[in-house]
XYZ file of C-alpha atoms in Angstrom:
694
model
C 67.745 109.027 98.529
C 67.813 112.667 97.805
C 70.580 115.124 96.911
C 72.706 116.505 99.653
C 71.979 119.838 100.992
C 74.889 121.792 99.367
C 74.147 120.268 95.967
C 70.823 121.212 96.191
C 71.664 124.960 97.161
C 74.609 125.085 94.354
C 72.152 123.728 91.631
C 69.373 126.719 92.539
C 72.299 129.408 92.506
C 73.809 127.599 89.038
C 69.993 127.508 87.715
C 69.728 130.928 87.646
C 69.662 132.347 83.911
C 69.201 135.911 84.714
C 67.732 138.486 87.311
C 65.301 141.137 86.252
C 66.911 144.604 86.376
C 66.940 145.138 90.044
C 65.190 148.498 89.858
C 62.052 147.127 88.144
C 60.980 143.928 89.271
C 57.634 144.131 90.320
C 56.184 143.828 93.745
C 52.459 143.716 94.117
C 52.095 145.218 90.933
C 54.267 148.196 91.579
C 58.018 148.996 91.326
C 60.339 148.661 94.355
C 61.126 152.686 94.220
C 57.860 153.187 94.673
C 56.630 150.753 97.503
C 59.809 152.124 99.310
C 58.865 156.203 98.574
C 62.362 156.536 96.358
C 60.697 156.509 93.264
C 61.567 159.985 92.653
C 65.095 159.649 92.518
C 64.641 157.600 89.310
C 64.791 153.967 88.020
C 68.420 153.777 87.351
C 69.172 152.131 90.633
C 67.411 150.089 93.223
C 66.901 152.067 96.454
C 65.076 150.918 99.481
C 64.663 151.627 102.951
C 65.505 149.877 106.282
C 63.331 147.198 107.605
C 60.993 147.056 104.888
C 61.108 144.104 102.326
C 61.729 144.624 98.664
C 61.721 142.133 95.648
C 63.859 140.457 93.203
C 62.704 138.402 90.335
C 65.338 135.261 89.201
C 64.634 133.468 85.782
C 65.813 129.811 85.968
C 66.981 127.838 83.243
C 65.514 124.562 84.601
C 61.772 126.057 85.440
C 61.690 123.571 88.312
C 61.471 125.641 91.341
C 59.721 123.462 94.120
C 59.180 125.059 97.330
C 61.077 123.638 100.123
C 63.275 121.705 97.495
C 66.083 124.146 96.750
C 67.743 126.605 98.844
C 70.272 129.405 98.457
C 72.895 131.163 100.148
C 72.814 135.118 100.150
C 75.448 137.854 101.593
C 75.036 141.237 101.877
C 77.960 143.870 102.381
C 78.622 147.422 102.912
C 81.755 149.330 103.018
C 85.222 148.950 102.320
C 85.780 146.360 105.160
C 82.767 144.572 105.584
C 82.568 142.671 109.024
C 79.664 140.400 110.430
C 81.037 141.711 113.891
C 80.311 145.415 112.956
C 76.882 144.694 111.054
C 78.134 145.495 107.741
C 78.095 141.806 106.319
C 75.379 139.203 106.974
C 75.176 135.774 105.249
C 71.671 134.149 105.133
C 69.560 131.550 103.464
C 65.974 131.206 102.561
C 63.213 130.842 105.038
C 59.404 130.520 104.913
C 58.153 134.000 105.833
C 60.468 137.425 105.857
C 61.660 138.202 109.212
C 61.984 142.121 109.215
C 64.012 142.047 112.316
C 67.337 140.652 110.763
C 68.498 140.050 107.219
C 66.499 137.464 105.690
C 64.668 136.461 102.316
C 61.958 134.383 101.236
C 60.365 132.891 97.983
C 56.893 134.995 97.182
C 56.052 133.085 94.010
C 54.143 129.923 93.157
C 56.422 127.055 91.720
C 57.639 128.078 88.158
C 60.652 129.006 86.105
C 60.550 132.522 87.813
C 61.337 132.983 91.405
C 60.040 136.225 93.434
C 62.595 136.733 96.098
C 61.425 138.859 98.962
C 64.565 140.211 101.127
C 64.516 142.624 104.103
C 66.837 144.511 106.213
C 66.757 144.718 109.964
C 65.446 148.158 110.990
C 68.747 149.153 112.165
C 71.196 148.278 109.471
C 73.625 150.833 108.410
C 72.838 152.996 105.447
C 75.000 153.375 102.507
C 75.526 151.219 99.286
C 75.105 147.568 99.638
C 75.992 144.831 97.600
C 73.950 141.546 97.241
C 75.347 138.312 96.254
C 73.237 135.331 95.537
C 75.510 132.542 95.783
C 77.201 131.741 92.281
C 73.943 133.185 90.570
C 74.718 136.965 90.428
C 75.293 140.264 91.964
C 72.735 143.192 92.969
C 74.007 146.569 93.930
C 71.405 148.847 96.052
C 71.267 151.801 98.242
C 69.668 151.291 101.759
C 68.060 154.431 103.580
C 66.518 155.247 106.777
C 62.851 154.295 106.708
C 60.677 156.584 109.129
C 57.789 155.098 108.093
C 59.305 151.461 109.780
C 57.951 151.232 113.413
C 61.347 149.866 114.317
C 63.624 152.471 112.911
C 64.755 154.934 115.241
C 63.928 157.739 112.860
C 60.306 156.365 113.122
C 57.570 159.168 112.767
C 53.912 158.459 113.430
C 52.136 160.979 111.166
C 51.560 160.727 107.250
C 51.351 164.356 106.654
C 54.723 165.393 108.724
C 56.506 162.339 106.914
C 55.126 163.997 103.418
C 56.749 167.374 104.588
C 59.545 166.583 106.547
C 61.024 163.876 104.240
C 59.464 163.823 100.874
C 59.097 167.601 100.163
C 61.410 168.820 97.840
C 61.067 172.685 98.388
C 60.032 174.610 101.529
C 60.584 178.249 103.281
C 63.372 179.652 105.091
C 63.121 182.559 107.318
C 65.231 185.767 107.419
C 64.503 189.138 108.035
C 64.474 190.283 111.536
C 61.968 189.464 114.425
C 59.869 192.616 113.711
C 59.676 191.548 110.116
C 60.009 188.188 109.065
C 60.945 187.505 105.594
C 59.875 183.994 103.995
C 62.587 182.965 101.834
C 61.674 179.841 99.206
C 64.331 177.076 98.991
C 64.513 174.341 96.239
C 65.723 171.473 98.715
C 65.795 169.052 95.452
C 66.978 165.645 97.255
C 65.444 163.746 94.605
C 66.895 165.060 91.588
C 69.309 163.596 89.473
C 72.703 162.753 91.117
C 72.046 164.591 94.740
C 71.642 161.004 96.201
C 75.176 160.023 95.173
C 76.814 163.213 96.466
C 75.123 162.680 99.812
C 76.488 159.423 99.936
C 80.039 160.568 98.980
C 79.802 163.233 101.611
C 79.616 160.098 103.994
C 82.343 158.582 102.092
C 84.391 161.965 102.386
C 84.113 162.540 105.779
C 87.516 162.023 107.928
C 86.138 159.348 110.545
C 85.217 157.395 107.364
C 88.816 157.952 105.855
C 90.726 157.119 109.110
C 88.556 154.127 109.894
C 86.174 152.638 106.861
C 84.886 149.991 108.608
C 83.882 151.586 112.100
C 82.304 154.560 109.837
C 80.231 152.170 107.786
C 78.851 150.560 110.928
C 78.194 153.722 112.405
C 75.753 154.690 109.852
C 73.274 152.419 111.541
C 72.615 155.498 114.135
C 71.038 158.519 113.030
C 72.948 160.256 115.894
C 76.338 159.540 114.343
C 75.501 160.518 110.853
C 73.851 163.904 111.814
C 77.094 164.439 113.778
C 79.129 163.571 110.492
C 76.675 165.676 108.511
C 77.074 168.972 110.559
C 80.774 168.650 110.161
C 81.052 167.796 106.318
C 78.214 170.358 105.187
C 81.040 173.015 105.903
C 84.637 172.397 105.118
C 86.626 173.932 107.885
C 88.266 170.545 109.055
C 87.746 168.516 105.924
C 86.826 168.159 102.461
C 83.066 169.299 103.102
C 80.619 171.393 100.956
C 80.572 174.905 101.556
C 83.035 177.928 102.343
C 81.530 180.213 104.586
C 81.843 184.079 104.032
C 80.576 186.942 106.376
C 81.915 189.865 104.291
C 81.081 191.677 101.052
C 84.030 189.946 99.167
C 82.756 187.082 97.263
C 85.740 186.891 94.424
C 85.966 183.368 93.679
C 82.648 182.371 94.329
C 79.057 183.788 94.715
C 76.891 185.675 97.072
C 75.443 183.226 99.679
C 72.096 185.250 98.445
C 72.605 183.977 95.123
C 71.518 180.205 95.648
C 68.021 179.280 95.414
C 68.170 175.599 96.233
C 70.651 172.869 97.288
C 70.995 171.169 94.056
C 73.457 173.180 92.126
C 75.610 173.465 95.694
C 75.723 169.670 95.964
C 76.390 169.038 92.147
C 79.294 171.223 91.768
C 81.006 169.971 95.152
C 80.510 166.412 93.594
C 81.586 167.069 90.350
C 84.912 169.251 91.467
C 86.585 166.677 93.278
C 84.948 167.427 96.534
C 86.351 171.564 96.428
C 84.666 173.399 98.552
C 81.343 175.478 96.896
C 81.813 179.063 97.640
C 80.140 180.899 99.481
C 77.492 179.870 102.113
C 76.130 181.737 105.421
C 73.845 180.241 107.865
C 70.661 179.875 105.919
C 72.635 177.884 103.395
C 74.432 175.534 105.252
C 71.212 174.904 107.089
C 69.133 174.288 103.975
C 72.060 171.790 102.485
C 72.026 170.033 105.414
C 68.302 169.545 105.226
C 68.431 168.597 101.932
C 71.177 165.570 102.789
C 69.056 164.444 105.618
C 66.043 164.129 103.877
C 67.449 162.713 101.098
C 68.985 159.817 103.512
C 65.555 159.382 105.172
C 66.177 161.607 108.321
C 62.964 163.891 109.189
C 64.401 167.522 108.969
C 63.345 170.832 109.071
C 65.389 174.150 108.924
C 64.373 176.527 111.855
C 65.540 179.932 112.325
C 66.154 181.811 115.740
C 65.902 185.520 115.804
C 68.360 187.502 118.049
C 70.368 184.410 118.117
C 73.249 184.964 120.824
C 76.921 183.572 119.670
C 78.301 182.917 123.189
C 82.310 182.226 122.515
C 83.368 181.866 126.264
C 80.314 179.602 127.724
C 79.280 182.308 130.241
C 75.796 182.796 129.172
C 76.353 186.146 128.800
C 76.773 188.478 125.762
C 78.814 191.224 126.665
C 78.183 194.309 124.054
C 80.237 197.650 124.216
C 79.031 201.080 122.780
C 80.765 204.321 122.305
C 79.550 207.682 123.324
C 77.376 207.993 120.278
C 75.718 204.448 121.172
C 77.242 202.596 118.095
C 78.756 199.351 118.490
C 82.351 198.872 119.354
C 83.498 195.259 118.685
C 85.396 194.804 121.810
C 84.110 191.114 122.251
C 83.812 188.091 120.402
C 80.363 187.365 121.813
C 77.651 188.796 119.349
C 74.047 188.651 118.760
C 73.147 187.835 115.146
C 69.969 189.004 113.718
C 69.001 185.705 113.340
C 70.479 182.048 112.909
C 69.324 179.266 110.905
C 70.192 175.477 111.936
C 68.242 172.292 111.498
C 66.446 169.615 113.351
C 66.329 166.204 112.827
C 63.994 163.464 114.038
C 65.174 160.584 116.168
C 65.138 158.577 119.029
C 68.074 159.105 121.944
C 68.480 155.773 123.264
C 71.898 157.159 124.597
C 70.078 159.393 126.986
C 67.419 158.776 129.821
C 63.808 158.522 128.545
C 62.353 161.812 127.364
C 64.367 163.342 125.271
C 63.287 161.652 121.824
C 61.931 163.490 119.140
C 63.581 166.862 117.403
C 67.222 167.354 117.967
C 69.066 170.562 116.860
C 71.667 170.296 114.737
C 74.187 173.345 113.316
C 76.184 172.977 110.253
C 77.448 176.859 110.421
C 80.995 176.311 111.575
C 81.198 178.811 114.852
C 82.613 176.795 117.558
C 84.503 173.534 117.714
C 82.768 170.530 119.322
C 85.477 167.658 120.166
C 87.908 169.488 118.308
C 85.932 169.618 115.195
C 83.584 172.343 113.835
C 79.807 170.767 114.398
C 77.131 171.384 116.420
C 74.556 168.819 117.968
C 72.379 166.873 117.746
C 71.149 168.061 121.023
C 67.206 167.244 121.879
C 65.197 170.437 122.119
C 63.684 169.275 125.389
C 67.275 169.360 126.957
C 67.776 172.822 126.005
C 64.076 173.594 127.387
C 64.670 172.127 130.600
C 68.482 173.524 131.037
C 70.134 170.055 130.898
C 73.613 171.156 129.873
C 75.512 167.674 130.286
C 73.584 166.156 127.858
C 75.028 165.510 124.324
C 75.671 167.239 122.178
C 76.782 170.867 122.475
C 74.123 171.757 125.009
C 75.623 174.718 126.106
C 75.854 176.409 123.139
C 72.596 176.082 121.842
C 71.064 176.879 125.076
C 73.013 180.284 124.842
C 71.839 181.053 121.547
C 68.180 181.283 122.688
C 68.578 182.251 126.426
C 72.002 184.279 126.834
C 71.524 187.407 128.974
C 73.006 190.601 127.482
C 74.939 193.370 129.335
C 75.585 196.853 127.815
C 78.486 199.023 128.640
C 79.303 202.055 127.017
C 83.122 202.964 126.644
C 84.102 206.495 127.098
C 86.890 208.490 125.165
C 89.035 208.553 128.489
C 88.898 204.663 128.431
C 86.470 203.950 131.282
C 83.675 201.681 130.849
C 80.270 201.988 132.800
C 76.762 199.604 132.437
C 74.057 201.079 130.673
C 70.513 200.758 131.006
C 69.293 198.567 128.122
C 66.601 195.814 126.967
C 67.703 192.938 124.614
C 66.083 189.961 124.630
C 67.512 187.043 122.610
C 65.915 183.804 121.380
C 62.581 185.184 119.788
C 60.079 183.880 117.387
C 61.955 180.662 116.334
C 60.223 179.873 113.252
C 59.943 177.066 110.698
C 57.644 176.311 107.847
C 54.142 174.616 108.922
C 53.295 170.870 108.100
C 51.225 171.155 104.589
C 51.249 174.959 104.341
C 53.450 177.733 103.535
C 52.317 179.558 106.862
C 54.896 180.013 109.854
C 54.983 177.957 112.805
C 56.307 179.352 115.983
C 58.207 176.716 117.944
C 59.625 179.055 120.471
C 57.977 177.085 123.284
C 59.987 173.915 122.022
C 62.968 175.727 123.187
C 61.767 177.693 126.213
C 59.321 178.189 128.741
C 57.231 181.366 129.410
C 59.358 184.173 130.408
C 59.021 184.711 134.202
C 57.432 181.085 134.730
C 58.330 178.584 137.643
C 59.608 176.181 134.846
C 62.067 178.863 133.245
C 63.323 179.727 136.874
C 63.899 176.003 137.256
C 65.528 175.241 134.148
C 67.522 178.438 134.560
C 68.864 176.846 137.772
C 69.690 173.518 136.434
C 71.992 175.637 133.908
C 73.055 177.728 136.526
C 72.488 180.667 134.744
C 72.874 183.304 137.629
C 72.531 186.606 135.508
C 69.001 185.570 134.620
C 67.947 184.334 137.841
C 69.343 187.212 139.537
C 67.950 189.832 137.208
C 65.419 192.042 138.724
C 62.658 193.936 137.151
C 63.956 197.918 137.245
C 61.394 200.647 136.752
C 63.415 203.232 135.262
C 62.974 206.801 135.387
C 63.693 207.451 131.953
C 62.411 205.103 128.859
C 63.775 205.162 125.144
C 62.421 203.064 122.614
C 62.608 203.425 118.782
C 59.416 203.394 116.416
C 59.385 202.917 112.636
C 57.132 204.043 109.936
C 54.410 201.449 108.660
C 56.365 201.155 105.315
C 60.122 200.797 104.839
C 60.714 200.202 101.219
C 63.935 200.120 99.415
C 64.181 202.684 97.137
C 62.084 205.254 99.399
C 62.991 207.966 101.917
C 61.142 207.389 105.138
C 61.046 208.391 109.138
C 62.243 206.694 112.464
C 61.544 208.015 115.696
C 63.224 207.916 118.931
C 60.460 208.174 121.453
C 61.729 209.467 125.169
C 59.611 209.611 128.206
C 60.106 210.913 131.664
C 58.424 208.831 134.172
C 59.860 210.546 137.224
C 58.071 213.818 139.289
C 61.077 215.809 138.609
C 62.012 217.592 135.038
C 65.042 215.885 133.148
C 67.234 217.777 130.973
C 69.195 215.017 128.489
C 71.493 214.534 125.806
C 70.118 212.358 122.788
C 72.049 210.515 120.294
C 70.240 208.925 117.103
C 72.286 206.956 114.822
C 71.768 204.561 111.836
C 74.297 202.069 110.225
C 74.383 199.678 107.623
C 74.626 195.966 109.276
C 75.058 192.603 108.275
C 72.542 189.946 109.355
C 75.192 188.426 112.010
C 75.668 192.038 113.419
C 78.891 193.316 111.489
C 78.738 196.993 111.517
C 79.015 198.985 108.161
C 78.470 202.570 107.063
C 76.774 205.491 108.571
C 73.530 206.092 107.064
C 71.811 209.095 109.104
C 72.786 210.938 112.533
C 71.644 213.091 114.775
C 72.889 214.306 118.063
C 70.776 216.627 120.599
C 72.558 218.176 123.207
C 69.739 219.667 125.102
C 66.257 217.593 125.592
C 64.117 218.929 128.439
C 61.636 216.736 129.687
C 58.794 217.663 131.533
C 57.551 214.923 134.390
C 55.477 212.616 132.522
C 56.366 214.541 129.093
C 56.835 212.375 126.210
C 59.065 213.418 123.084
C 58.981 211.693 119.959
C 62.051 212.496 117.969
C 62.434 211.852 114.208
C 65.458 210.670 111.628
C 65.113 211.095 108.255
C 66.514 207.969 106.193
C 67.107 208.923 102.782
C 67.658 206.539 99.948
C 70.247 208.785 98.600
C 72.184 208.205 101.773
C 71.622 204.652 102.790
C 71.773 203.277 98.998
C 75.590 202.649 98.589
C 76.101 201.550 102.299
C 73.510 198.574 102.520
C 74.689 195.146 102.741
C 73.058 192.547 100.446
C 70.702 191.827 103.586
C 69.073 195.096 103.048
C 69.354 195.765 107.221
C 69.878 199.068 108.838
C 70.475 199.421 112.941
C 69.000 202.074 114.575
C 70.628 203.113 118.137
C 69.211 205.766 120.581
C 71.488 206.618 123.537
C 69.668 208.967 125.948
C 72.321 210.191 128.738
C 70.512 211.805 131.799
C 72.794 214.925 132.622
C 71.746 214.991 136.390
C 72.101 211.079 137.156
C 74.876 210.422 134.545
C 72.632 207.354 133.805
C 72.732 206.233 130.361
C 69.749 204.512 128.307
C 70.365 202.514 125.134
C 67.377 201.509 122.543
C 68.723 199.237 119.599
C 66.626 198.306 116.526
C 67.474 196.662 113.352
C 65.160 197.307 110.570
C 64.789 195.665 106.945
C 64.217 197.297 104.019
C 61.308 195.707 101.814
C 62.131 194.657 98.571
C 59.532 194.690 95.579
C 57.382 191.639 94.736
C 58.202 189.482 91.938
C 54.866 188.501 90.303
C 54.692 184.835 88.919
C 51.628 184.004 86.457
C 51.538 180.567 84.836
C 50.074 180.355 81.239
C 48.521 177.048 80.531
C 47.116 174.093 82.071
C 50.070 172.700 84.538
C 50.127 168.650 83.391
C 52.956 166.207 83.729
C 55.494 166.630 80.465
C 53.416 169.482 79.077
C 55.586 172.703 78.468
C 54.446 175.465 80.308
C 55.159 179.372 80.223
C 55.466 181.370 83.443
C 55.501 185.294 83.051
C 57.692 186.809 85.679
C 57.666 190.393 86.644
C 59.150 192.732 89.141
C 58.679 196.424 89.089
C 61.567 198.951 89.653
C 60.882 200.420 92.952
C 64.234 202.598 92.757
C 64.795 206.376 91.938
C 67.577 204.916 89.645
C 67.564 202.875 86.441
C 68.375 198.989 86.547
C 70.940 197.933 84.238
C 72.076 194.180 83.900
C 68.846 192.853 85.202
C 68.674 189.058 85.405
C 65.957 186.170 86.663
C 67.067 183.214 87.272
C 64.388 179.999 88.236
C 64.244 176.757 89.480
C 62.050 174.054 90.751
C 62.352 170.274 91.637
C 60.389 168.269 88.744
C 59.962 171.673 87.236
C 63.006 172.609 85.326
C 64.738 169.349 84.724
C 67.082 169.601 87.523
C 68.687 172.553 85.969
C 68.745 176.271 86.627
C 66.765 178.504 83.524
C 68.150 182.012 83.364
C 66.769 184.932 81.084
C 68.583 188.315 80.761
C 67.248 191.583 79.745
C 69.186 193.509 77.410
C 67.443 196.895 77.928
C 67.947 198.940 81.259
C 64.447 199.325 83.332
C 63.883 202.860 84.278
C 62.297 203.707 87.832
C 58.837 202.431 88.159
C 59.113 200.561 85.044
C 58.499 196.356 84.886
C 61.316 193.987 84.240
C 59.594 191.208 82.600
C 60.324 187.516 81.226
C 58.813 184.684 79.924
C 60.527 181.546 81.013
C 59.687 177.892 79.644
C 59.686 174.838 81.641
C 58.072 170.950 81.506
C 57.073 169.444 84.618
C 57.836 165.737 84.911
C 55.583 164.796 88.084
C 52.450 165.598 89.473
C 51.897 167.309 92.792
C 52.626 170.785 94.240
C 55.632 172.401 93.334
C 57.539 175.479 94.027
C 58.869 177.571 91.044
C 61.700 179.623 92.899
C 62.848 182.646 91.516
C 65.917 185.357 91.957
C 66.171 188.530 90.152
C 69.454 190.606 90.160
C 70.751 193.717 88.858
C 73.639 196.207 89.238
C 71.354 198.151 91.865
C 68.945 196.003 93.394
C 70.420 192.345 94.266
C 69.067 188.851 94.790
C 65.170 189.571 95.387
C 63.545 186.375 95.954
C 60.290 185.041 94.787
C 57.918 181.906 93.869
C 54.773 180.781 92.752
C 53.342 177.403 93.830
C 52.198 175.318 90.733
C 49.834 172.330 91.183
C 50.718 169.599 88.109
C 48.005 167.262 86.903
C 48.814 163.779 85.704
């Protein structure tokens, strides 16, 4: 007569002499972490993806394991308050074959003294730190991530090329500048660098929802909608122990300029190692880049996007009201603003909480702008909901819709206190951009947010969104036209001309006043000091005549007024003495930084020291002092930032040149990201793609 079942179970648990270290048991000849595409995290811990089996090897004392003759109880738990009801705890035994729809385990090895145990989680299991107990036989700790390679996971993406870009790529391009002059800026996401996954998990554990109700929060992590919303709140520190503190002035005391960052690694490490104190300081592209690093680390496909002429609508009326004085310069009377550009992220997932058709990319914005459900966060909201004008869909559709669709009304505030509307053509939501899959080219994704202007579909979306201002807007053929034209090259350090072009389309002669001014401006629309001004009281225009009025921009005048954004706001105001109508043209120009040249010396191979020769020519008419190059790159610089300072002054036209040594640790294409800083020329960015051989 055979032994009772419970005795056989106890015997197998007691028979386990040892476990292979959980990160290195081989599955079909490969490491678990390699099978689960987490090997770049290293081999110090077991990191697996949900809905996909992993293997543990058990070494038995008896050497007598027989299929069907032994059993084993397994228990998995996550969080501080594990519960079967919340899906944060499960108990299960051995079955003949793995069931990928639930927690299951099966023996995959032949009889002998070593048992290969294949274990699988369901594709909707909560992500995070898990503990696996093998009866009395041992404990295995592992990290479970989302699995966009698994068809049953709600973050599933069916393109290997896109998965390589949106989950595995550790570097990328973020677009800054202006819609007329887009600046591709390199960024080191570094989601697989040492300690970064730990920091990402700590972000989840420090979020207020987890601190209030850890059991419910751990269960919520099965849902990427919930996790994206948590990340949107936790990347900023406005309501919690979040990662970054924002600062939109030139005062960076107690921290560093947002432009000094080259990647997310230093930011996340600083936060994690300094008791979750916020890192100082961030602006929109930094918030977005850090959110992208965390999303990719957790397994959610993610990309950073930039919206040019981005509206910040504070009162939800889909109208941005701007006031100018009689010189055409902005007067800050309204909290509504138009940012030169604004960055957020898109996360990829299905939306079972909405009606069919709204799966795919979801906009999520971690920059603290307006509160959502009492917290500074925004999204996720399907791009399709924005495009279709579905403003009742979760989350925060009205705010994102306004960012890309708001109408702009401009008023002149006269000295006597009166205001009048002026004719001005300003569009928001232009050239929405992200890095292309598999290359450094820009992909324009405006069509994912908006229908073509003037189309029937656009009108239908505006009707749904109750966007009456856009629906009622009529194209008026103004009698006078004004525009701003610029020189072909506007390099920082040079003098150059900009032009106000005025044209009389009426059959009558016109007598006008033209005010043409320029001021430094930050990327989020905050005005600085005057960089040049011209006031012409008597501009006469014959019927059909066009005049071109230059304004000289001198380095000696703009140099000390520029912000780090290198932006100058040009405003040309034309006043018709006859009709008293006012016409305004506004344009932001970006002054071009010099190019950083990077030359790689030697053959790039794994674990072989390389030299990068880095050069920048001083374009300014003044010497540069305190010159410093900093360099980083995932799997290139050992997870560290390399700094090289120049002891000498760099005269006008001379080169600042350094050599930097580094040793790549993994094969494949990587970005070496470079920042140059000095007393007069700050935070110039550059990069070089390096293909590392095995």
